[in-house]
PDB file of C-alpha atoms in Angstrom:
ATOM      1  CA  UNK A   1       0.000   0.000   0.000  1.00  0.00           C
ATOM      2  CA  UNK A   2       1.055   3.247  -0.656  1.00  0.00           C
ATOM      3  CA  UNK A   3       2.458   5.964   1.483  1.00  0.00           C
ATOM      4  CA  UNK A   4       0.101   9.002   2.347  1.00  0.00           C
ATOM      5  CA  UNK A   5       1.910  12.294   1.575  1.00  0.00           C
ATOM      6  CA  UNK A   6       1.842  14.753   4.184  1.00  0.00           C
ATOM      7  CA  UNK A   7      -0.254  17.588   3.983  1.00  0.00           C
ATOM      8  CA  UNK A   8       1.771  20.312   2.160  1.00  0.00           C
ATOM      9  CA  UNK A   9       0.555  22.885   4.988  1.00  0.00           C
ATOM     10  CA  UNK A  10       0.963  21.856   8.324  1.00  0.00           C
ATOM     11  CA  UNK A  11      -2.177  22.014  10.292  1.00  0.00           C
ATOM     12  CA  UNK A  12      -2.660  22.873  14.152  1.00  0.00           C
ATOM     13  CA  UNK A  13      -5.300  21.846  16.496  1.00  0.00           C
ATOM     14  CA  UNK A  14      -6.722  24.902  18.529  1.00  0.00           C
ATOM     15  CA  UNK A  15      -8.878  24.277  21.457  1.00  0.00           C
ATOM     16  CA  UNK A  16     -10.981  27.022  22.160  1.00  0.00           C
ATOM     17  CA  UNK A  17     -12.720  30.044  20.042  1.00  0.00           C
ATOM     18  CA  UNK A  18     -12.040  32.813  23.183  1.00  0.00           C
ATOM     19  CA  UNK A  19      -9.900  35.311  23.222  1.00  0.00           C
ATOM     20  CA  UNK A  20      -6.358  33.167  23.177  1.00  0.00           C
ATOM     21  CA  UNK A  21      -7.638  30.486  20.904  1.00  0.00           C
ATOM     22  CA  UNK A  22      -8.206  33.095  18.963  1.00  0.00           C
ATOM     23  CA  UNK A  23      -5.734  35.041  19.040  1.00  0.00           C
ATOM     24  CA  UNK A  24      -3.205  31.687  18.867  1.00  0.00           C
ATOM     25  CA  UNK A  25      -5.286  31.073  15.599  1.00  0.00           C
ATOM     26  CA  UNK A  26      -4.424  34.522  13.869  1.00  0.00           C
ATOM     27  CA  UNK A  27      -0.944  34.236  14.735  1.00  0.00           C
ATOM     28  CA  UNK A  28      -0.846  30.472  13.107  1.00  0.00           C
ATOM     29  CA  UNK A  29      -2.637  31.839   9.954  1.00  0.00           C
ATOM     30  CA  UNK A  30      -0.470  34.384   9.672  1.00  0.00           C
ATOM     31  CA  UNK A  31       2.739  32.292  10.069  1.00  0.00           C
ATOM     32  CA  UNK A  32       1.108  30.252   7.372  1.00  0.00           C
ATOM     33  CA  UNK A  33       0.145  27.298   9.123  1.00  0.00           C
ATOM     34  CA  UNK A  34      -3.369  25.534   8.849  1.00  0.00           C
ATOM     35  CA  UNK A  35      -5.644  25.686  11.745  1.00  0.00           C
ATOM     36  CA  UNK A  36      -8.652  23.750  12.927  1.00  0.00           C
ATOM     37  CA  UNK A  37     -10.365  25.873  15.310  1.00  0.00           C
ATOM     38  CA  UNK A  38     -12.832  23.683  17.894  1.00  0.00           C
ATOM     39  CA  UNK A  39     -14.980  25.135  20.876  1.00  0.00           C
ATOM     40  CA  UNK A  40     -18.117  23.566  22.556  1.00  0.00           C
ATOM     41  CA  UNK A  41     -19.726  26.607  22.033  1.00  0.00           C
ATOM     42  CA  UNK A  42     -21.989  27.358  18.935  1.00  0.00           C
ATOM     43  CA  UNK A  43     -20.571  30.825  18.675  1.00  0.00           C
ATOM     44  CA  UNK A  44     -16.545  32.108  18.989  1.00  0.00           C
ATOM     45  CA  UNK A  45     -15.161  34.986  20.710  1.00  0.00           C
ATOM     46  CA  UNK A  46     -18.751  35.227  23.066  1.00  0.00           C
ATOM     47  CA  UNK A  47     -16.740  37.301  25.659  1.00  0.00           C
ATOM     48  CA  UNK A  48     -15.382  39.471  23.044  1.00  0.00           C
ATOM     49  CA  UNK A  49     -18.906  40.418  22.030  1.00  0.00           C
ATOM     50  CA  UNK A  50     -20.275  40.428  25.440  1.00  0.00           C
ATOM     51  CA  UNK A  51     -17.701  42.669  26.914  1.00  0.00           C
ATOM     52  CA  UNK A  52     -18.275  45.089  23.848  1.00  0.00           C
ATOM     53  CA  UNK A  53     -16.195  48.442  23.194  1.00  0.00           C
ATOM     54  CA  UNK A  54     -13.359  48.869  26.616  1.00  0.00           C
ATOM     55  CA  UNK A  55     -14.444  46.064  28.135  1.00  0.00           C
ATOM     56  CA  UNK A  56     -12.265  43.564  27.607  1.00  0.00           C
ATOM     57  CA  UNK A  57      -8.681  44.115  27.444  1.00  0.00           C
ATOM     58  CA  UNK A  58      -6.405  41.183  25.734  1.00  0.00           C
ATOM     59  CA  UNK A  59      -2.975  43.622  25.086  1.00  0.00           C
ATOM     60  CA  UNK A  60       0.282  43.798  26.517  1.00  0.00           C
ATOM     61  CA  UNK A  61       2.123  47.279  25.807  1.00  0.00           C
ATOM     62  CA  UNK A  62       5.568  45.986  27.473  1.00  0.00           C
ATOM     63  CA  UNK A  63       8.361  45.633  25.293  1.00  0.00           C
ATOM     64  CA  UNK A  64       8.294  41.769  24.313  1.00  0.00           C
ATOM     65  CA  UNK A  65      12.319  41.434  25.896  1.00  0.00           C
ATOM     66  CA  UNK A  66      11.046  42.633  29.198  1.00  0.00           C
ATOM     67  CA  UNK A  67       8.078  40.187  29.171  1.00  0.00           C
ATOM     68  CA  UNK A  68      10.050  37.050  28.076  1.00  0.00           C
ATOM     69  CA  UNK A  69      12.255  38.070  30.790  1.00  0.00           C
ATOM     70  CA  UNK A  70       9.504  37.530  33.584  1.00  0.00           C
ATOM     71  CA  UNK A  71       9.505  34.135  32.781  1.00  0.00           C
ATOM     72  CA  UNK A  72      13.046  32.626  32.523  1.00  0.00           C
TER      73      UNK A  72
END
């Protein structure tokens, strides 16, 4: 029996449509990697729409040095 070729774009698993699945998601896409997205929910992002404009913040403004530094 043949071989199956691998997909030609690797493809990621992401558990969870809030904010980090998300935001893990975008980041993937953009990096050009496949993602399948799953949630229990019907809808993604539901505290993003219920916290609506200011309510929900999901930045960091430090310098991304400093912040990997916290961790080490």
């Amino acid at each position: 029996m043949p071989r199956a070729e691998p997909p030609a774009v690797p493809t990621v698993a992401v558990i969870g449509g809030g904010p980090a699945g998300l935001m893990a998601a975008e980041q993937l896409l953009a990096a050009g990697v496949g993602v399948d997205l799953y949630d229990t929910m019907p809808s993604l992002g539901r505290k993003l729409l219920l916290a609506g404009i200011g309510g929900l913040n999901i930045t960091h403004a430090e310098a991304k040095p400093a912040f990997l530094a916290r961790y080490e």
